[in-house]
PDB file of C-alpha atoms and ligand atoms in Angstrom:
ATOM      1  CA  UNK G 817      -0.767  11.456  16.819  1.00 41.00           C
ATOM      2  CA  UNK G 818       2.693  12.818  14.919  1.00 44.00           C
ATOM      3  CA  UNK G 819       1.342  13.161  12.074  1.00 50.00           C
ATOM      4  CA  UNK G 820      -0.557  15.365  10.036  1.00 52.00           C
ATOM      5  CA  UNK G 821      -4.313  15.564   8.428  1.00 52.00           C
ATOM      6  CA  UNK G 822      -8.007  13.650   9.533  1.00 52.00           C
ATOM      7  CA  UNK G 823      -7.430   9.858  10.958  1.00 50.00           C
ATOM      8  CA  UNK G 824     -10.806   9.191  11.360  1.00 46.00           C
ATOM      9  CA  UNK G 825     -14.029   8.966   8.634  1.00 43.00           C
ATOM     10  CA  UNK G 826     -15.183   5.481   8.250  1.00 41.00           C
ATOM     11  CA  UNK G 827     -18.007   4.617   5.737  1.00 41.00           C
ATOM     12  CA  UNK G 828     -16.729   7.554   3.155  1.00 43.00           C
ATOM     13  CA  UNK G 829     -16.706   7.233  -0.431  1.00 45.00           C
ATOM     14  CA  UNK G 830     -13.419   6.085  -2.124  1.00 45.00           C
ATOM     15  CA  UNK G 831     -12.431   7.645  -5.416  1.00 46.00           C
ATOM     16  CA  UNK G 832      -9.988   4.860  -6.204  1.00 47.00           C
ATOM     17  CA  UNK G 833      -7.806   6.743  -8.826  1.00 48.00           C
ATOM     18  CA  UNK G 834      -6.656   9.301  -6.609  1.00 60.00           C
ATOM     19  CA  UNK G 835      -5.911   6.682  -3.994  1.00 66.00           C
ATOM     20  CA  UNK G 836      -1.877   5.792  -3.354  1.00 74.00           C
ATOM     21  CA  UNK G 837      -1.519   2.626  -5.693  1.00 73.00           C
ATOM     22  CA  UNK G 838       0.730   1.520  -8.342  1.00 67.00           C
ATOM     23  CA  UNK G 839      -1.515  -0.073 -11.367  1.00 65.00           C
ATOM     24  CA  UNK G 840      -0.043  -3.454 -12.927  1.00 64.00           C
ATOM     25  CA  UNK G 841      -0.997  -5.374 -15.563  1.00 59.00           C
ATOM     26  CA  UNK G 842      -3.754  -8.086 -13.183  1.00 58.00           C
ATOM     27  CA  UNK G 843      -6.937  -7.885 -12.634  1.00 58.00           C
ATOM     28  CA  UNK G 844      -7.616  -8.678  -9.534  1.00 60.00           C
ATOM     29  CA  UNK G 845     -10.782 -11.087  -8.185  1.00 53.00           C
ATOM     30  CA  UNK G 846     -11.712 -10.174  -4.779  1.00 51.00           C
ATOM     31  CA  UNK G 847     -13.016 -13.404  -2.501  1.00 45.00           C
ATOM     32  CA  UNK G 848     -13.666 -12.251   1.036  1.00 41.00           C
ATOM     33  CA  UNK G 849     -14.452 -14.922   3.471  1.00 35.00           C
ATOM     34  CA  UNK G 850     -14.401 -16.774  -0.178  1.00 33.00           C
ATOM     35  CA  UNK G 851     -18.114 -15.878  -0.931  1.00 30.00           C
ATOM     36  CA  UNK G 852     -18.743 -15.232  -4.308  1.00 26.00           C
ATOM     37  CA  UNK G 853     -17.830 -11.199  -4.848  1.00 27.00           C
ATOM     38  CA  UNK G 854     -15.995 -10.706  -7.113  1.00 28.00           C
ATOM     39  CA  UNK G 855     -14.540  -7.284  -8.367  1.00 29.00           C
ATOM     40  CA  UNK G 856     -12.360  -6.235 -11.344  1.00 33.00           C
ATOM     41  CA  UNK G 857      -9.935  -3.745 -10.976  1.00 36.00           C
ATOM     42  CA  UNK G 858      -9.883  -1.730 -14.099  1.00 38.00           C
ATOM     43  CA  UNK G 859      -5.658  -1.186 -14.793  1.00 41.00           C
ATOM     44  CA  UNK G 860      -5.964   0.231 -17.825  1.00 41.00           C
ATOM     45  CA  UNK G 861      -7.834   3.752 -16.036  1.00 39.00           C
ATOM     46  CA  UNK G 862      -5.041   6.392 -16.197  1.00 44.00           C
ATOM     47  CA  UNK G 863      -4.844   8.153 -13.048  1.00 44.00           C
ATOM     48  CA  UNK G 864      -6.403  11.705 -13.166  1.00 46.00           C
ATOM     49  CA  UNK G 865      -3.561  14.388 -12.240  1.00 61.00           C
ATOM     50  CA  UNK G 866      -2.277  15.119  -8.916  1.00 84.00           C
ATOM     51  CA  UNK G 867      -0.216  12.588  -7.258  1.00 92.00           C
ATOM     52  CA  UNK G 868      -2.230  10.192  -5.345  1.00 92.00           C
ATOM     53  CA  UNK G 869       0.909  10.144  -2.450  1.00 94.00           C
ATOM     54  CA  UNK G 870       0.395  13.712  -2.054  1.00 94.00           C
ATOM     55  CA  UNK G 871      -3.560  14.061  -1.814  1.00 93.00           C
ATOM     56  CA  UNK G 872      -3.703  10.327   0.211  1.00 94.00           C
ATOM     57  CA  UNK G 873      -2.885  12.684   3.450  1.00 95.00           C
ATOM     58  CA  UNK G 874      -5.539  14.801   3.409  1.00 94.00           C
ATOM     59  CA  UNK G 875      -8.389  12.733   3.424  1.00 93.00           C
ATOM     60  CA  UNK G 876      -9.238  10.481   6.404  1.00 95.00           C
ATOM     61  CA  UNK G 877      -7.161   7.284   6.708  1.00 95.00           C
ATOM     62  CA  UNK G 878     -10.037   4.732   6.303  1.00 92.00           C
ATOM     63  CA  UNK G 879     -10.735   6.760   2.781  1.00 91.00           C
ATOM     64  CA  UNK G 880      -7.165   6.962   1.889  1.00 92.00           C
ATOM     65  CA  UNK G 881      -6.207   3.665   3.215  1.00 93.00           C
ATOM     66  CA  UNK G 882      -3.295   4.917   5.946  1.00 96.00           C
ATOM     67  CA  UNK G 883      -2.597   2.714   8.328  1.00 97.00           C
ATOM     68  CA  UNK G 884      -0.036   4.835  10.319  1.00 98.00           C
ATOM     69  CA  UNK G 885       1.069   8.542  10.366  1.00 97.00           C
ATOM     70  CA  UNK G 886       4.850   9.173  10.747  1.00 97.00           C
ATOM     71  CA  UNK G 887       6.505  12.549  11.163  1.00 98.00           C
ATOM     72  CA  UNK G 888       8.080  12.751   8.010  1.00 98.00           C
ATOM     73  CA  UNK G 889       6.269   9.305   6.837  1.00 98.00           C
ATOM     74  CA  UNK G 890       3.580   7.470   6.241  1.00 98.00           C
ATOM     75  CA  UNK G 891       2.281   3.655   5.507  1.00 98.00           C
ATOM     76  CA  UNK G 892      -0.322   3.524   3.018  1.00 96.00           C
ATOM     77  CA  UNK G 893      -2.839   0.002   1.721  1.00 94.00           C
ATOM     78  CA  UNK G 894      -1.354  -0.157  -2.276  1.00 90.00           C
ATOM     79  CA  UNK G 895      -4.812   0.236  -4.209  1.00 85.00           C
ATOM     80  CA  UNK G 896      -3.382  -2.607  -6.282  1.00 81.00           C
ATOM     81  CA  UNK G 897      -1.563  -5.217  -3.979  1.00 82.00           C
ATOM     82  CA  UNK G 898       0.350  -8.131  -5.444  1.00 79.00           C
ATOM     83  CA  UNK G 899      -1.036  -9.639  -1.740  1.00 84.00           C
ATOM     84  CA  UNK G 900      -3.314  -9.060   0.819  1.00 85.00           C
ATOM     85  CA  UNK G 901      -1.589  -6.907   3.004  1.00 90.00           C
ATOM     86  CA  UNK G 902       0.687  -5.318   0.062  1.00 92.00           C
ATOM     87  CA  UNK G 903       2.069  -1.747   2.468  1.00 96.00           C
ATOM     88  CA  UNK G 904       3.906   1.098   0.714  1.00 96.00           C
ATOM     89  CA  UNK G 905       6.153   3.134   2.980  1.00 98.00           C
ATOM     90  CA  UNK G 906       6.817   7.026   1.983  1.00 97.00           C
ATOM     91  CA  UNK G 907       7.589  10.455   2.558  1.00 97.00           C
ATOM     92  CA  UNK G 908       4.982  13.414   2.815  1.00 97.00           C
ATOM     93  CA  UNK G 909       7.144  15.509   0.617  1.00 96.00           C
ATOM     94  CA  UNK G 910       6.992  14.830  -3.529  1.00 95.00           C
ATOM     95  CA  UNK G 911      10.296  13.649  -4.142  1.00 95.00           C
ATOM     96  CA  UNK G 912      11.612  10.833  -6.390  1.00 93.00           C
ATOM     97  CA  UNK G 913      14.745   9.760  -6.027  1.00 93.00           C
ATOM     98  CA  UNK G 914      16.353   8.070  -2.911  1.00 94.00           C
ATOM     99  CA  UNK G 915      19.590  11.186  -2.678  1.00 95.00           C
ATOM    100  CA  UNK G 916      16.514  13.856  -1.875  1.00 95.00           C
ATOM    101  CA  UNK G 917      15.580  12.240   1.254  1.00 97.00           C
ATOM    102  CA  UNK G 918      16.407  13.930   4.216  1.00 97.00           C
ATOM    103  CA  UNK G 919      18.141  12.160   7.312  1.00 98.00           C
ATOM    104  CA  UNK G 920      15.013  12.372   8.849  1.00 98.00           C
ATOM    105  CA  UNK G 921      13.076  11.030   6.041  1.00 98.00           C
ATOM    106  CA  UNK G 922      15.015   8.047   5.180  1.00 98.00           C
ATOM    107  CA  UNK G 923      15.219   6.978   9.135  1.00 98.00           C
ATOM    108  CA  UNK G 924      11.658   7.120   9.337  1.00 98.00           C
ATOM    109  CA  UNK G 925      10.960   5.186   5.927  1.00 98.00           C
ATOM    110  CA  UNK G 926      13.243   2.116   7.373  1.00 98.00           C
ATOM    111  CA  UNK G 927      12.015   2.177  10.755  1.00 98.00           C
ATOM    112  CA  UNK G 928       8.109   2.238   9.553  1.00 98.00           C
ATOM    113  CA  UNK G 929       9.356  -0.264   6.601  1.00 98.00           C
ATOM    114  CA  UNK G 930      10.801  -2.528   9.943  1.00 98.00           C
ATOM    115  CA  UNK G 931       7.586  -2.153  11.469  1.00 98.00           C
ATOM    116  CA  UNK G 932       5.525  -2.847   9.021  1.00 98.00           C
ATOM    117  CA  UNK G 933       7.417  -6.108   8.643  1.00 98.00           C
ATOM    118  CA  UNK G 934       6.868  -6.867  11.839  1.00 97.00           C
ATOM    119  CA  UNK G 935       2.647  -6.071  12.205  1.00 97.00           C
ATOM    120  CA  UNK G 936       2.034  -7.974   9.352  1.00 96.00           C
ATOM    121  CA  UNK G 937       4.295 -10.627  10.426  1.00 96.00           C
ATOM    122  CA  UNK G 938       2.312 -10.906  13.701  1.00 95.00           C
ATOM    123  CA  UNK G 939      -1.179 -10.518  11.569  1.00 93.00           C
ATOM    124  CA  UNK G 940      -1.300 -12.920   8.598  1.00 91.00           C
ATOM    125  CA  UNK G 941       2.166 -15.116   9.294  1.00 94.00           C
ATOM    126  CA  UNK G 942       3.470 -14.892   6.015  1.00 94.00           C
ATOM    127  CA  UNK G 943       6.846 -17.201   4.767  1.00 94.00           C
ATOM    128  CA  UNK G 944       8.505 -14.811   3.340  1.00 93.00           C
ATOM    129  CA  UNK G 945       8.438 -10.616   2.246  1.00 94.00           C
ATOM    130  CA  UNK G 946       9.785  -8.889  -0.807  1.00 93.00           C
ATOM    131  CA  UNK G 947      10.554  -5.344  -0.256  1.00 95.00           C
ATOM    132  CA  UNK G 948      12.008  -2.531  -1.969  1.00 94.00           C
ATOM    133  CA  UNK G 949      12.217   0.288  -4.215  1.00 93.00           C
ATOM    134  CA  UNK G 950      11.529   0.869  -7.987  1.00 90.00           C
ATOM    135  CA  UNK G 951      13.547   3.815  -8.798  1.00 89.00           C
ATOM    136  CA  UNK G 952      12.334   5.668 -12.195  1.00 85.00           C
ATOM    137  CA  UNK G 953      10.011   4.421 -14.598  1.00 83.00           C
ATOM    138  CA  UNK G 954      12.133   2.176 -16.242  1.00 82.00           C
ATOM    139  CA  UNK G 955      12.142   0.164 -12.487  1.00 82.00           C
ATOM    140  CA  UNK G 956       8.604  -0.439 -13.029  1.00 75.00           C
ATOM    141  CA  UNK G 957       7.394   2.049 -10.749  1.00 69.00           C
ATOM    142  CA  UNK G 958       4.370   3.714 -12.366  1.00 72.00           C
ATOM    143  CA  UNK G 959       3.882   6.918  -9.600  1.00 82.00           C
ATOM    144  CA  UNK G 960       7.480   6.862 -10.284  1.00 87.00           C
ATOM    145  CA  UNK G 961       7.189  10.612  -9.016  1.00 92.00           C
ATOM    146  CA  UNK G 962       6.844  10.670  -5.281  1.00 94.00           C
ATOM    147  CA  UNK G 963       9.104   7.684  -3.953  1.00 95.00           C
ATOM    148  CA  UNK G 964       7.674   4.643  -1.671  1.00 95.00           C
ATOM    149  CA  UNK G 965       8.984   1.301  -0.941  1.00 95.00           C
ATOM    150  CA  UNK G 966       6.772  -1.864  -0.906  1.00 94.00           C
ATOM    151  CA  UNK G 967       6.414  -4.044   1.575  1.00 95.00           C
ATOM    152  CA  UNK G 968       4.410  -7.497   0.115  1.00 93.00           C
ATOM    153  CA  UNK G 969       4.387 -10.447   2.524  1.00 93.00           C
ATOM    154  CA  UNK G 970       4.497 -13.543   0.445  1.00 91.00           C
ATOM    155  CA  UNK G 971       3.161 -16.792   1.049  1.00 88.00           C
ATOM    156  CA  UNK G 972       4.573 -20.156  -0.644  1.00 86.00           C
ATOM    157  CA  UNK G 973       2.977 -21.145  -3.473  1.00 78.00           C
ATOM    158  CA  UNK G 974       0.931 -17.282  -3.678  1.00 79.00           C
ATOM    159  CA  UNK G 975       2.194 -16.740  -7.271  1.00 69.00           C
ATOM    160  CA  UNK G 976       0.237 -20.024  -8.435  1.00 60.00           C
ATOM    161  CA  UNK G 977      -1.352 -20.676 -11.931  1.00 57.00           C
ATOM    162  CA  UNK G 978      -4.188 -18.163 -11.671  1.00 55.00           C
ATOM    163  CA  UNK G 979      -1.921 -15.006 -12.681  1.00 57.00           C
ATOM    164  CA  UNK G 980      -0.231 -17.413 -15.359  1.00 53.00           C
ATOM    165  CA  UNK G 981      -3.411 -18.269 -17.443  1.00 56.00           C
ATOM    166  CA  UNK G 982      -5.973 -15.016 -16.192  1.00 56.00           C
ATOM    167  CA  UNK G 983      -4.320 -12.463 -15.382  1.00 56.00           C
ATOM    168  CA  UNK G 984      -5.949 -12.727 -11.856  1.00 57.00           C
ATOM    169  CA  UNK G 985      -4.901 -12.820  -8.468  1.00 60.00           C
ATOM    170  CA  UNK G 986      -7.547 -14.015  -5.870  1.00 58.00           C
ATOM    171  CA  UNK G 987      -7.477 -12.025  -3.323  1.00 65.00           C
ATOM    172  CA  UNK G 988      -9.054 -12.829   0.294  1.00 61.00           C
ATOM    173  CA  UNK G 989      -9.359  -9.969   2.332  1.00 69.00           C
ATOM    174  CA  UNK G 990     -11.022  -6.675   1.293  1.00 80.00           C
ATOM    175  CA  UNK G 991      -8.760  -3.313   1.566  1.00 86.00           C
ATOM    176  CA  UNK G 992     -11.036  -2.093   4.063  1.00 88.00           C
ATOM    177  CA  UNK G 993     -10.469  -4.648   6.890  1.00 89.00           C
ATOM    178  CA  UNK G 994      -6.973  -5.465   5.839  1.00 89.00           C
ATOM    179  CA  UNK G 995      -6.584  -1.861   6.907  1.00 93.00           C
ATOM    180  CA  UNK G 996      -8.537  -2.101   9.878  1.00 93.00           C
ATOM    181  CA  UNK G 997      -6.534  -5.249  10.760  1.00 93.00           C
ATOM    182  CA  UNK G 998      -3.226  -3.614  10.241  1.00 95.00           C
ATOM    183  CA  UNK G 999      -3.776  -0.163  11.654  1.00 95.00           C
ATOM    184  CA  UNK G1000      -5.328  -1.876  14.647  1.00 95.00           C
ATOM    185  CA  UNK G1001      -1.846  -3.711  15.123  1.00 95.00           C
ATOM    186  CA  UNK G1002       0.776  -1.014  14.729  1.00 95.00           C
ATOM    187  CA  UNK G1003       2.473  -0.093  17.950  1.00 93.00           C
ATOM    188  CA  UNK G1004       1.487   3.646  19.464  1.00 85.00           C
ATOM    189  CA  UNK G1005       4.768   5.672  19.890  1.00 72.00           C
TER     190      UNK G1005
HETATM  191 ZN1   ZN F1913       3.543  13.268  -4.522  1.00 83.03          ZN
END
């Protein structure tokens, strides 16, 4: 393993707000396996201080939700995915804008972006992917702080009525094993 900090603690406690994930306006209704669990996602929670991109390394990756360690990078679960599978891609260091990435750091964000792509290509077969980076608050990034770029497979027809009229996105896979799944899948250097 390149990179730094504990890979390993399954079954630990998750704090969610100190978690890497960028809050939006849905709630979000959880149907694993499509039995009848359902969770809410409380959006309106500010997150407590300290930047959840800097603390997400230091805690084990099945707490923090890392599903690879780079060098200079790292590929993190969003806490709030617009889809199952919903990766953000970005630096250890606290930087926000794109010009204070080293060489090193922007190589590594493309090729893990590329290989995300590709993993959850292989896993869930999605049509299509949107991803990209909100830079500044004004973007719509709300950890607008420490820089990462999404990567959300889309599916077509994903964005159907349910966010429309609730507010909701039905979700089918926990965090958990969508982790598992995708962690499992990424190629060892
Ligand atoms: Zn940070």
């Amino acid at each position: 393993m390149t990179g730094r900090g504990p890979a390993s603690g399954e079954g630990v406690e998750r704090d969610e707000f100190e978690l890497p994930g960028v809050p939006d306006g849905f709630q979000r209704l959880w149907t694993p396996h499509r039995l009848a669990y359902v969770r809410g996602e409380d959006t309106s929670v500010e997150q407590p201080p300290g930047c959840p991109f800097c603390n997400a390394p230091d805690r084990p990756d099945a707490e923090s939700l890392i599903v690879h360690r780079g060098e200079h990078c790292f590929a993190v679960l969003n806490l709030f995915p617009y889809n199952p599978g919903h990766v953000l891609v970005c630096p250890y260091r606290h930087v926000a804008d794109l010009e204070e990435l080293t060489d090193e750091e922007l190589w590594e964000l493309n090729t893990l972006t590329r290989t995300a792509v590709r993993v959850i290509r292989e896993i869930s077969q999605p049509n299509a992917f949107n991803v990209g980076l909100n830079l500044g608050p004004a973007a719509g990034g709300s950890i607008s702080e420490h820089l990462h770029q999404h990567v959300v497979p889309r599916w077509t027809g994903d964005a159907n009525f349910m966010p429309v009229i609730a507010q909701t996105k039905p979700l089918i896979q926990t965090l958990g094993s969508a982790r598992e799944d995708i962690a499992g899948a990424w190629p060892q250097a």
